[in-house]
Coordinates of C-alpha atoms in Angstrom, one line a residue:
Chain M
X33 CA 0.0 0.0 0.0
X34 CA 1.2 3.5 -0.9
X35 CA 1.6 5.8 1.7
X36 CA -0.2 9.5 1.0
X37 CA 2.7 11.6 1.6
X38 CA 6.4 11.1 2.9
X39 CA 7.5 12.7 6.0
X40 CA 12.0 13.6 5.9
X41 CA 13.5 11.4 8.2
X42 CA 14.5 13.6 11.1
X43 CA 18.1 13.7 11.6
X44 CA 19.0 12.3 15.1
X45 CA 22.4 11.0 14.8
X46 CA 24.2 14.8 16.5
X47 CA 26.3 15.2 19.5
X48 CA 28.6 13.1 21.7
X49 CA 31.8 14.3 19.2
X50 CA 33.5 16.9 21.5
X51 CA 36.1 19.0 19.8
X52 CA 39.4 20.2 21.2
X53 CA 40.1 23.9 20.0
X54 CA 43.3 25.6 21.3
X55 CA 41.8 29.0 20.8
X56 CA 38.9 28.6 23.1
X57 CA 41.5 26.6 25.6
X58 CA 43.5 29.9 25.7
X59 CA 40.7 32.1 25.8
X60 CA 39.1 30.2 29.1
X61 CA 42.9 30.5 30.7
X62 CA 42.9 34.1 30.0
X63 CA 39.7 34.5 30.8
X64 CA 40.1 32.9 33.9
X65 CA 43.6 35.0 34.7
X66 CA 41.5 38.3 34.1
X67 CA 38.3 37.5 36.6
X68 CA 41.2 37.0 39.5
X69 CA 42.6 40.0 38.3
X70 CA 39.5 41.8 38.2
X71 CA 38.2 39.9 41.6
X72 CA 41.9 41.3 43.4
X73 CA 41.4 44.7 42.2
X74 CA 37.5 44.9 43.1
X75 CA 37.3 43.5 45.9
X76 CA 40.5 44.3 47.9
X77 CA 41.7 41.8 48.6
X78 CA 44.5 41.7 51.1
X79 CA 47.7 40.3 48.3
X80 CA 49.2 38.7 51.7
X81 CA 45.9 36.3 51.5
X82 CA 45.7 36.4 47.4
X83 CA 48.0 38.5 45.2
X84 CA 47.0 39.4 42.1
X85 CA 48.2 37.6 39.1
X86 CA 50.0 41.2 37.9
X87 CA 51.9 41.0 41.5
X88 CA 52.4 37.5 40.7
X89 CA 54.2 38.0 37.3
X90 CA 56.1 40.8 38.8
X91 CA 57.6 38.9 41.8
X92 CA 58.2 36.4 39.5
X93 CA 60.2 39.0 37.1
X94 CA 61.8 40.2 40.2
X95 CA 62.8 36.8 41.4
X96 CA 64.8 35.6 38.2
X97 CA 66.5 38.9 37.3
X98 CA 67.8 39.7 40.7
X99 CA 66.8 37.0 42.7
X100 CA 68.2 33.6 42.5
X101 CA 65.0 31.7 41.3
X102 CA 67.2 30.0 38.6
X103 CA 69.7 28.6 40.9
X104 CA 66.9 27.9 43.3
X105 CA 65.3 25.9 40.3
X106 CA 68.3 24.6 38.7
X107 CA 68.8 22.8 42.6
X108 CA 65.8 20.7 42.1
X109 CA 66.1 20.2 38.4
X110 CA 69.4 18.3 39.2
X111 CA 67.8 16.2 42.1
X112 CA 65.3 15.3 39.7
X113 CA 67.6 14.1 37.3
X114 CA 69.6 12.6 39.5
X115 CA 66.9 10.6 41.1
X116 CA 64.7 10.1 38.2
X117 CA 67.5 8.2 36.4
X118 CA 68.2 6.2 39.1
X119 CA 65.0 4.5 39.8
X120 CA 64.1 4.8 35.8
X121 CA 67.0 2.7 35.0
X122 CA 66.8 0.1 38.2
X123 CA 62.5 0.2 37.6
X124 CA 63.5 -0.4 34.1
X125 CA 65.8 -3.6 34.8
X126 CA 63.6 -5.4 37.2
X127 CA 60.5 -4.7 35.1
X128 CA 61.7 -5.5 32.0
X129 CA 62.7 -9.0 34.4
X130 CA 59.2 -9.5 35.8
X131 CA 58.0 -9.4 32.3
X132 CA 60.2 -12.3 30.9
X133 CA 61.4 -14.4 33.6
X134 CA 59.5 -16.3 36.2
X135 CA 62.0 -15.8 39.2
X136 CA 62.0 -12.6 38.5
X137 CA 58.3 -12.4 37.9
X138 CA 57.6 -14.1 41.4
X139 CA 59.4 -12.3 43.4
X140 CA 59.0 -8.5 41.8
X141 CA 55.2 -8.9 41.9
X142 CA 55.5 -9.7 45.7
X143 CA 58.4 -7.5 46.7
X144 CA 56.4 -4.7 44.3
X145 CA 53.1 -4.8 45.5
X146 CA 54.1 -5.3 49.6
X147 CA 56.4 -1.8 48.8
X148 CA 54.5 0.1 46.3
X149 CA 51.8 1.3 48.8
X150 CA 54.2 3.0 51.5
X151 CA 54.2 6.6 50.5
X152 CA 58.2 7.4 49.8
X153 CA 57.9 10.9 51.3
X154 CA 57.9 8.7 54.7
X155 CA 60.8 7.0 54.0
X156 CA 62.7 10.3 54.0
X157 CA 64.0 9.9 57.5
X158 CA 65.1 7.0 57.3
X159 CA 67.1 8.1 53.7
X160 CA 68.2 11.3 56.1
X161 CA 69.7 8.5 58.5
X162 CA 71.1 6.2 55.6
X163 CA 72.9 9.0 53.4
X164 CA 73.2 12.1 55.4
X165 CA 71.0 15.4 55.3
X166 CA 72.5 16.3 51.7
X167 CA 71.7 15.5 48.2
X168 CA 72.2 11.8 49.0
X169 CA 68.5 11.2 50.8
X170 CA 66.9 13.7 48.4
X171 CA 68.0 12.0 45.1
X172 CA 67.2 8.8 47.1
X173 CA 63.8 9.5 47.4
X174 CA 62.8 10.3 44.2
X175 CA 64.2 7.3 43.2
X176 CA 62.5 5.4 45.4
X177 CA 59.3 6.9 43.9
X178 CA 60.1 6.5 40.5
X179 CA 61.2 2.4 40.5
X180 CA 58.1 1.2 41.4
X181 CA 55.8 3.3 39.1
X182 CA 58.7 2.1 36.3
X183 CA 58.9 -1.5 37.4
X184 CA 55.0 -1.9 37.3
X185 CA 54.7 -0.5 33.7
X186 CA 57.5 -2.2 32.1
X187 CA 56.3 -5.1 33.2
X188 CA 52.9 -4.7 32.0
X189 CA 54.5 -3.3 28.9
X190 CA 56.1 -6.7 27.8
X191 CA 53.0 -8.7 29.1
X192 CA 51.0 -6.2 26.6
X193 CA 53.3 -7.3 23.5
X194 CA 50.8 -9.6 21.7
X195 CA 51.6 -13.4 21.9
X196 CA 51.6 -13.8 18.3
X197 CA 54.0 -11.6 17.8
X198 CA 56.8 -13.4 19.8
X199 CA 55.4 -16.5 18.3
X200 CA 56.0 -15.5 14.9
X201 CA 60.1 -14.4 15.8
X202 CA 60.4 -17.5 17.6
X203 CA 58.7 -19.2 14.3
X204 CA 61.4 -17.5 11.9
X205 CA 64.3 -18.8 14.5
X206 CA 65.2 -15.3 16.5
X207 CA 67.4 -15.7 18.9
X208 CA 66.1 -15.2 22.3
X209 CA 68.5 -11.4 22.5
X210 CA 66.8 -10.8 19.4
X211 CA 63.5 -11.1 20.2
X212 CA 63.7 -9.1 23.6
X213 CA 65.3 -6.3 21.4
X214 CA 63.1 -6.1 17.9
X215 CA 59.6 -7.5 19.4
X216 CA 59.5 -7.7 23.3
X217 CA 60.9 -4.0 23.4
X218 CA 59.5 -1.9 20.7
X219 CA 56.1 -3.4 22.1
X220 CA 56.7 -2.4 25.7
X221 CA 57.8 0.8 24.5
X222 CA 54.0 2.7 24.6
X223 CA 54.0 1.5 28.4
X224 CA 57.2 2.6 29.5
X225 CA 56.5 5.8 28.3
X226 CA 53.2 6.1 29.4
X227 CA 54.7 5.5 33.0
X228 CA 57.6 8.1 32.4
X229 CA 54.7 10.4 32.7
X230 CA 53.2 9.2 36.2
X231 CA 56.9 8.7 37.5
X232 CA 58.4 12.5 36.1
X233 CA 55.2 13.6 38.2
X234 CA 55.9 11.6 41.2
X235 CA 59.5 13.0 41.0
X236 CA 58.5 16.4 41.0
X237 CA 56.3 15.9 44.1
X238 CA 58.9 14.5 45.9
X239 CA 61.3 16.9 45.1
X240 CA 59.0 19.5 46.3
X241 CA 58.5 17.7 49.8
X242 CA 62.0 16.5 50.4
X243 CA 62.9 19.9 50.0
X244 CA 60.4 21.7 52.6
X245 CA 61.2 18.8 54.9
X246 CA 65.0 19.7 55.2
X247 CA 66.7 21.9 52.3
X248 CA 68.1 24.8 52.5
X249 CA 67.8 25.4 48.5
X250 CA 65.9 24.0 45.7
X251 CA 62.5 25.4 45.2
X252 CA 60.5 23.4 47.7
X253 CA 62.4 25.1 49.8
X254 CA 62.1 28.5 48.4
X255 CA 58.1 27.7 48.1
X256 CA 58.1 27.5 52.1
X257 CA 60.3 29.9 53.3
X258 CA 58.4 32.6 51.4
X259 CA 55.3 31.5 53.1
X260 CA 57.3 31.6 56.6
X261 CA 57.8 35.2 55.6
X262 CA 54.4 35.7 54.4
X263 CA 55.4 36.4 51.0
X264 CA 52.7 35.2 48.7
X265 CA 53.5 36.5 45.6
X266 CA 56.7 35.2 45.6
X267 CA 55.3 31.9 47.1
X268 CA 53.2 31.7 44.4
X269 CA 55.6 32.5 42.1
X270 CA 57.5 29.4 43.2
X271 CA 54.1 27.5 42.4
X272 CA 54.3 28.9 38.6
X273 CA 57.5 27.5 38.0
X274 CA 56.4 25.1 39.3
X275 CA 53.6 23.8 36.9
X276 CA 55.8 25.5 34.4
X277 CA 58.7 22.6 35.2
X278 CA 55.5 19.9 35.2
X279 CA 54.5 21.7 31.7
X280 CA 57.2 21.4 29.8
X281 CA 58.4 17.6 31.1
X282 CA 54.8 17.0 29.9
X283 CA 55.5 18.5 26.4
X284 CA 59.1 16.6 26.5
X285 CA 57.4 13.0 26.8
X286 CA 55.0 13.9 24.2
X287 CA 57.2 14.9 22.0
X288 CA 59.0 11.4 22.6
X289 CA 56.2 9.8 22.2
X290 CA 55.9 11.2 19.2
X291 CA 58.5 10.1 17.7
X292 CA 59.1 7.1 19.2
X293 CA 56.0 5.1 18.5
X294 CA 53.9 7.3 15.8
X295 CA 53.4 3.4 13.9
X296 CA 50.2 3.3 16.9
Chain H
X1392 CA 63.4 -33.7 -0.8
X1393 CA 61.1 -32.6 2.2
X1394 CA 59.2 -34.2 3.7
X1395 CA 56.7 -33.7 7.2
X1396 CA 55.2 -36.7 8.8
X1397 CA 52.9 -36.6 12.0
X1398 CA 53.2 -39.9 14.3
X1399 CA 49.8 -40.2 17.0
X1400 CA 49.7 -36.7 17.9
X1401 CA 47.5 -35.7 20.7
X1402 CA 46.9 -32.9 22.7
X1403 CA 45.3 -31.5 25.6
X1404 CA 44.3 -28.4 27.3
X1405 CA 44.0 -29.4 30.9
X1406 CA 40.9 -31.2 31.0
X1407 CA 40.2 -30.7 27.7
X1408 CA 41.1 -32.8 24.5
X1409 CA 42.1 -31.2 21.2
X1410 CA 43.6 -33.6 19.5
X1411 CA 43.6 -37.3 19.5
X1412 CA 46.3 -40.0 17.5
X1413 CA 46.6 -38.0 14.4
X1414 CA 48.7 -39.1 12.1
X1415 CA 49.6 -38.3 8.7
X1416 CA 52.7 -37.2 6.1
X1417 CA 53.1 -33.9 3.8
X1418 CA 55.3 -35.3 0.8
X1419 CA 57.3 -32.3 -1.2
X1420 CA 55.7 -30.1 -3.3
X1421 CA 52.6 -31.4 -1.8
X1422 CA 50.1 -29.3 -0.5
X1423 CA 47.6 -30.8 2.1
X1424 CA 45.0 -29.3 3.4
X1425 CA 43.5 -29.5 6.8
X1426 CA 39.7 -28.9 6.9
X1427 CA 37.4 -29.3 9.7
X1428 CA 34.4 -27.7 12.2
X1429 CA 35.5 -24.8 14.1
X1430 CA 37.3 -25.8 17.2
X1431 CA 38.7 -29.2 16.1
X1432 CA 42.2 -28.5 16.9
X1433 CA 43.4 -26.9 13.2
X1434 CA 45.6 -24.2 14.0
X1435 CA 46.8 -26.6 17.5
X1436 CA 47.8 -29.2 15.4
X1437 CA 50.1 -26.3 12.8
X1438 CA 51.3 -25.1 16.1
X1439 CA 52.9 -28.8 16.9
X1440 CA 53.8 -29.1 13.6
X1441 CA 55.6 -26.1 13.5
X1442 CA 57.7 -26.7 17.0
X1443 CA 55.8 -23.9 18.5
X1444 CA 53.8 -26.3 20.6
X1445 CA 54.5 -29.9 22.3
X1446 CA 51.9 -32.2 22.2
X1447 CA 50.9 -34.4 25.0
X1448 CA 51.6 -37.4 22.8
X1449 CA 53.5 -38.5 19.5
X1450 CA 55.5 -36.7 17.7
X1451 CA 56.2 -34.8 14.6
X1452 CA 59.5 -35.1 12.4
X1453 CA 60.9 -33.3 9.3
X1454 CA 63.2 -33.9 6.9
X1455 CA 64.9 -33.5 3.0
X1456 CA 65.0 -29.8 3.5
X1457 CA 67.0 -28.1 0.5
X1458 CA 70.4 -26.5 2.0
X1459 CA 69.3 -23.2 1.0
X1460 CA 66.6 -23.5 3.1
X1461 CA 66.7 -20.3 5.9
X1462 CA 64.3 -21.3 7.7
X1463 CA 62.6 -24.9 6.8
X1464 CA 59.6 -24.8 8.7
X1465 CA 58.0 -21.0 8.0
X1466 CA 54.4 -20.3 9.1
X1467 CA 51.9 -17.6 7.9
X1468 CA 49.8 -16.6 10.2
X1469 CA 46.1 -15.9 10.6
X1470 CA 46.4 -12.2 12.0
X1471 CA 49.6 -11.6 9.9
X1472 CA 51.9 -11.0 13.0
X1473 CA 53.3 -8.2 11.5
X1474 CA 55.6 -5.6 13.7
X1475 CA 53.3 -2.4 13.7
X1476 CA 56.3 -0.4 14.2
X1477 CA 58.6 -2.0 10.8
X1478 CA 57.6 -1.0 7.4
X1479 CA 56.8 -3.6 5.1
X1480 CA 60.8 -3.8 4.3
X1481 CA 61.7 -4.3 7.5
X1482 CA 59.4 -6.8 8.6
X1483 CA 60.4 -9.0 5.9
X1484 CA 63.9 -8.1 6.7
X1485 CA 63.5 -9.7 10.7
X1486 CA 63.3 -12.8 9.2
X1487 CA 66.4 -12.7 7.7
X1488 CA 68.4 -10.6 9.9
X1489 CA 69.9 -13.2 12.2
X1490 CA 70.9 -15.3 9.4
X1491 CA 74.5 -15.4 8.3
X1492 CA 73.3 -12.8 5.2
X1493 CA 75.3 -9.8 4.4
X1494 CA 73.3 -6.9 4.4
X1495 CA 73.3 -6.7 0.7
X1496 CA 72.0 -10.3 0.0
X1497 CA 69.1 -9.3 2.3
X1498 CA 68.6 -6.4 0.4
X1499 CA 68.4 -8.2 -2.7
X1500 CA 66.4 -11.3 -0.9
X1501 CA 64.0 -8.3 0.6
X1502 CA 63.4 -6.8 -3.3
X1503 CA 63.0 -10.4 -4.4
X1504 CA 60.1 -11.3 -2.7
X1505 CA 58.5 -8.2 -2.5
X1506 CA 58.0 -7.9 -6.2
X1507 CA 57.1 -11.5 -6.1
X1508 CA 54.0 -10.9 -4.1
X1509 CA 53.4 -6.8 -5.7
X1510 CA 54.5 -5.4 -2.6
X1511 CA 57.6 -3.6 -4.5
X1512 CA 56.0 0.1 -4.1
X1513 CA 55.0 -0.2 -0.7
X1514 CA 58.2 -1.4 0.8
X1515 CA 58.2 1.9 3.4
X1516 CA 54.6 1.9 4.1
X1517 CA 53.7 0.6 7.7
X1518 CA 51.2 -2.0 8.6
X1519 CA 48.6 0.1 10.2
X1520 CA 48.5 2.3 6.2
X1521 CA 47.7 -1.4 4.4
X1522 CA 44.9 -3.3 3.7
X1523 CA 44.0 -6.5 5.4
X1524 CA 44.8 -8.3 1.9
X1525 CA 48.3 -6.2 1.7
X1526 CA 49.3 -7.1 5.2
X1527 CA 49.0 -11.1 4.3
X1528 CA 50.5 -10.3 1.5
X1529 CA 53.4 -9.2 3.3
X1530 CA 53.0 -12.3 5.2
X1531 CA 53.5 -14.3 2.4
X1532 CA 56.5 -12.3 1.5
X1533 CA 58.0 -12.3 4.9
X1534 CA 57.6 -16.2 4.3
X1535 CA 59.1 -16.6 0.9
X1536 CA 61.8 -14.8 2.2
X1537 CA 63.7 -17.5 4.1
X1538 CA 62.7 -20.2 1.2
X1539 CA 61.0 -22.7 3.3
X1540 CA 60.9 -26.4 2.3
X1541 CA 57.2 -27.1 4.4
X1542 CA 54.8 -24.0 4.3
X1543 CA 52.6 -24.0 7.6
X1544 CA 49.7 -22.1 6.6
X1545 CA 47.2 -21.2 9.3
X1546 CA 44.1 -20.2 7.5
X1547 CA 46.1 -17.0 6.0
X1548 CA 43.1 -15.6 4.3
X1549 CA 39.8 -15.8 6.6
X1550 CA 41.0 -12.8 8.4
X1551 CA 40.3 -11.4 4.9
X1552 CA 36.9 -10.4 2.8
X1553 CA 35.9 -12.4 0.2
X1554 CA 36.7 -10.3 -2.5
X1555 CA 40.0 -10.1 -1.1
X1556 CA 40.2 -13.6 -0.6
X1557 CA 39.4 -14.2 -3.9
X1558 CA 42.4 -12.3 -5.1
X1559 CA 44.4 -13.6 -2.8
X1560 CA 43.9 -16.9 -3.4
X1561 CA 45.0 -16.6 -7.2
X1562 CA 48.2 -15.5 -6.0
X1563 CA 48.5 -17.8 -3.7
X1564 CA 48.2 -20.7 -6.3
X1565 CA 50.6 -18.8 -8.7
X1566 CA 53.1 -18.5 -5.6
X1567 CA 52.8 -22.1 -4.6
X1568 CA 53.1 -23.4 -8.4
X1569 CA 57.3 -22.7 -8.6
X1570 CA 58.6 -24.5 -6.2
X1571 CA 58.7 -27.6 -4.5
X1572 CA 57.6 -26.5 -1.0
X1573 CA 55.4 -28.9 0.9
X1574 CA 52.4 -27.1 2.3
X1575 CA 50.1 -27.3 5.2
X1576 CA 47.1 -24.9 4.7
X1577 CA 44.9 -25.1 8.0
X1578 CA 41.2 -23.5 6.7
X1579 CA 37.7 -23.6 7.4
X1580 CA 37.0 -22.5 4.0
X1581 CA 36.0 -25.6 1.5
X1582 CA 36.7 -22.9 -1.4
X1583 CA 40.0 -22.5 -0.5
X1584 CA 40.9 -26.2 0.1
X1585 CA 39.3 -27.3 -3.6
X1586 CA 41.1 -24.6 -5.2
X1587 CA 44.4 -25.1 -3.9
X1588 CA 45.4 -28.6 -2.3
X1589 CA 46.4 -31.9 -3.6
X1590 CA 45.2 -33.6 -1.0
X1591 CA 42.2 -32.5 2.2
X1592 CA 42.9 -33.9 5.1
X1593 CA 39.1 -34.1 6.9
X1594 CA 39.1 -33.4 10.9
X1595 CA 36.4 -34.6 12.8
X1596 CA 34.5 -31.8 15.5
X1597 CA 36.5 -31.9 19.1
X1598 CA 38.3 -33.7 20.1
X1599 CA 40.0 -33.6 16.4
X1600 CA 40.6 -36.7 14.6
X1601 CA 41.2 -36.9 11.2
X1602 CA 37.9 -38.6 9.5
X1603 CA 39.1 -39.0 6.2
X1604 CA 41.8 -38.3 3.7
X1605 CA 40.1 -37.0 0.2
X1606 CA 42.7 -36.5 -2.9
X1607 CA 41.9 -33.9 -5.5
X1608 CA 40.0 -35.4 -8.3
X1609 CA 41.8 -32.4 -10.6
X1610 CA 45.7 -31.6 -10.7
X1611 CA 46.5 -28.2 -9.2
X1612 CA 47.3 -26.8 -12.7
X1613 CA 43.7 -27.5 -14.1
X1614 CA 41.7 -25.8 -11.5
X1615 CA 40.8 -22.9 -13.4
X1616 CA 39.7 -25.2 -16.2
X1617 CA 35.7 -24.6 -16.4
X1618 CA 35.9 -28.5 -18.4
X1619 CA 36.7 -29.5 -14.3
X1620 CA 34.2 -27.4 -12.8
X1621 CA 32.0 -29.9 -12.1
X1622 CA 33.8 -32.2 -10.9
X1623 CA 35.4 -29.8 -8.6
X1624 CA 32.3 -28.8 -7.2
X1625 CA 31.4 -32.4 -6.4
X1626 CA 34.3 -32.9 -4.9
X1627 CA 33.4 -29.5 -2.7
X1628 CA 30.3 -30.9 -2.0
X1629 CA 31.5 -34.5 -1.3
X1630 CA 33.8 -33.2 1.6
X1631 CA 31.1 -31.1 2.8
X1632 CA 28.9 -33.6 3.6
X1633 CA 31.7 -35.2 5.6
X1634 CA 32.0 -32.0 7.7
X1635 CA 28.6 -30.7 7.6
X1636 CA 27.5 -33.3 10.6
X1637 CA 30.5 -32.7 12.9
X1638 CA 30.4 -28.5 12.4
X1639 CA 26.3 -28.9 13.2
X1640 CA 27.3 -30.9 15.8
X1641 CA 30.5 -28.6 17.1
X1642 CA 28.1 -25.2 17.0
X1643 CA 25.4 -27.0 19.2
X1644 CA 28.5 -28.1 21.8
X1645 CA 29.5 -24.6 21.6
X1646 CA 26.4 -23.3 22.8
X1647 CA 25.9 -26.1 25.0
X1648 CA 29.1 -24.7 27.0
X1649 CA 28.3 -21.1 27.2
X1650 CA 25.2 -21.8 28.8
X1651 CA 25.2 -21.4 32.3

């Protein structure tokens, strides 16, 4: 039977395809910097409770053209290194271990999951007793907090390589050195890095504790003396670098990522 | 020349049996294929052909392989198993890598085959920018490459569409023609057994015995021939009927174990 007239199929198929624009992400960040501005200025507010972000930028101005911000920074830049290597590059090894060999496998997962929970910060102490007030404790710490993060997503890295794939090497006769480096590795890769991301963030905490707990420089330290003295802006200062430092590792990994595995 | 013979092979998963006394022998240049219900232990069985699994019982042996041989016993795989992150070069190249090759006789192994199976133009491109039928064929390539002497072929084109397929499977034949490789081509697909094998091997439902051994009523060479269609599609139908029973049978136990 013919219908007497056709009705257009409404459309209902829209929405749930949010889009990312940078503009309008700048625009809310700006936006947002003017309202405190504005909100300061209006309303009075005392800039010992909350500077403006003006007073901000100047302190800040202040701080690394005639303070010594920079070497305050530069400080905890090195412990980060320092530490962030360290625990990268043991997290790494025993990982990469619990991912291929049982003994290994068996006693990381225990050893990992009985000491991943313990927040490192309290450990500090006892790093204070073991390698002295200096950089020793400090870099110790942030490694402490970066090898288990590292260890847990290498590991799930090479457990994440798809089966097949190391069946097919083993199928063409790789040797067992070359199948860790051209399959079990490459594979793992997306992993790793995705952890380098929660560890270079856990480092950066760290640093920032270890140095209000006992430091005299690094920018923890700077962060909570300026509070002592009721500085805000320059306190908050401190905090801009701050994300600034977290910023730009950010960018760094993505830009590794980027290149490294851009066949995903 | 080569030769692969099975001797009672069986195999278990825990509780489960896959496999039970199969026994049977690829001759050279022979290509067998191994047809079956879903489930009956196929792609198990290629696996402990292949040395990549050991089966609970009997054993497999191999022999008569040429001396330039790379790599005797080569499998192509049912997902590919290509390295996402080598272009199409290099993944044919890891299979010839560790091999006492300088690098300019890979090079010239590596061009070889990838004009053989029309991959010549894409030799940078990586995985993820091919088509499913241009990934196999890279399979197929990566294969080639080490000149097997037994071909262990686990149903390399049902990942595929049947368009695809279809090309694919002329290739195939063409590749397989040169050559006196001994093949093992694990499908589910009567098409591709009638069009390519000397010989199917017929697998029962799980656990997987074989039920009967069918030779082609048509040498390889005459397939296309439309003077041996019909008797082609008898024999299709023929083996059909053997495994139309046991793949009934196999999808009812299926559903019979997801139930709770």
């Amino acid at each position: 039977m013919k219908p007497e007239r056709l009705e257009p199929v409404p459309f209902r198929g829209g929405g749930f395809a949010p889009r990312m624009s940078r503009a309008g992400g700048a625009v809310a960040l700006l936006g947002l910097i003017a309202l405190w501005q504005a909100a300061t200025s209006i309303l009075h507010v005392s800039p010992l409770f909350m500077p403006s972000p003006l007073a901000i930028a100047a302190a800040l101005y202040q701080l690394v053209v005639h303070g010594d911000l920079l070497s305050q920074v530069g400080v905890s830049v090195l412990r980060i290194l320092a530490g962030w290597s360290l625990g990268v590059v043991a997290g790494l090894a025993l990982g990469l271990g619990m991912g291929l060999f049982s003994f290994a496998r068996s006693a990381g997962f225990s050893i990992v999951s009985a000491l991943f929970p313990i927040p490192k910060i309290a450990l500090l102490p006892l790093m204070i007793l073991w390698f002295g007030i200096g950089e020793g404790s400090k870099v110790a710490t942030i490694a402490l907090g970066v090898f288990f993060p590292t260890a847990i997503s290498a590991a799930s890295g090479v457990d994440s390589v798809p089966r097949n794939l190391i069946r097919m090497a083993q199928s063409f006769g790789l040797p067992f050195g070359d199948i860790v480096r051209k399959v079990v590795l490459p594979g793992a890769l997306p992993s790793i890095l995705a952890g380098f991301r929660i560890s270079s963030s856990i480092a950066l905490l760290l640093v920032v504790s270890a140095e209000m707990i006992g430091a005299e420089k690094g920018i923890g330290a700077f962060v909570l003396q300026a509070g002592n003295l009721m500085q805000t802006d320059q306190l908050l200062a401190g905090v801009v670098v701050l994300s600034l430092i977290g910023l730009v590792v950010a960018r760094a990994i993505g830009a590794l990522e980027a290149r490294l595995i851009d066949w995903r | 020349m080569a030769e692969i013979a099975l001797d009672g092979v069986s195999h278990r998963f825990g509780a489960l049996d896959v496999l039970v006394d199969v026994s049977f022998s690829v001759g050279a240049g022979e290509i067998a294929a191994i047809v079956g219900p879903s489930g009956c232990g196929k792609s198990t069985l290629l696996s402990i052909a292949g040395g990549l699994l050991q089966p609970s019982a009997g054993s497999v042996r191999a022999g008569g392989f040429p001396a330039a041989s790379l790599n005797p016993l080569t499998f192509v795989f049912q997902d590919f198993a290509l390295l996402p992150w080598r272009d199409v070069a290099g993944n044919v190249a890891l299979a010839l890598e560790h091999r006492a090759l300088s690098p300019h006789e890979t090079k010239t192994i590596v061009a070889d085959v990838l004009a053989r199976t029309g991959l010549s133009d894409f030799a940078a491109a990586l995985p993820k920018q091919l088509s499913g039928g241009m990934r196999q064929r890279v399979g197929l390539a990566r294969a080639l490459a080490v000149r097997p002497a037994v071909l262990l072929m686990d149903e390399p084109l049902s990942a595929l569409d049947s368009q695809t397929r279809d090309l694919l499977m002329d290739d195939l034949s063409r590749l397989l023609e040169d050559g006196d490789m001994s093949v093992l081509y694990v499908t589910h697909n009567l098409d591709e057994a009638v069009r390519l094998a000397d010989r199917a091997i017929v697998f029962s439902r799980r656990p997987g015995r074989i039920r009967a051994i069918s030779q082609a009523p048509v040498p390889r060479a005459k397939r296309r021939d439309p003077a041996h269609a019909e008797t082609l599609a008898r024999w299709r139908a023929d083996l059909w009927d053997m495994i139309r029973g046991e793949a009934a049978e196999a999808e009812r136990e299926t559903v019979a174990e997801r139930a709770p």
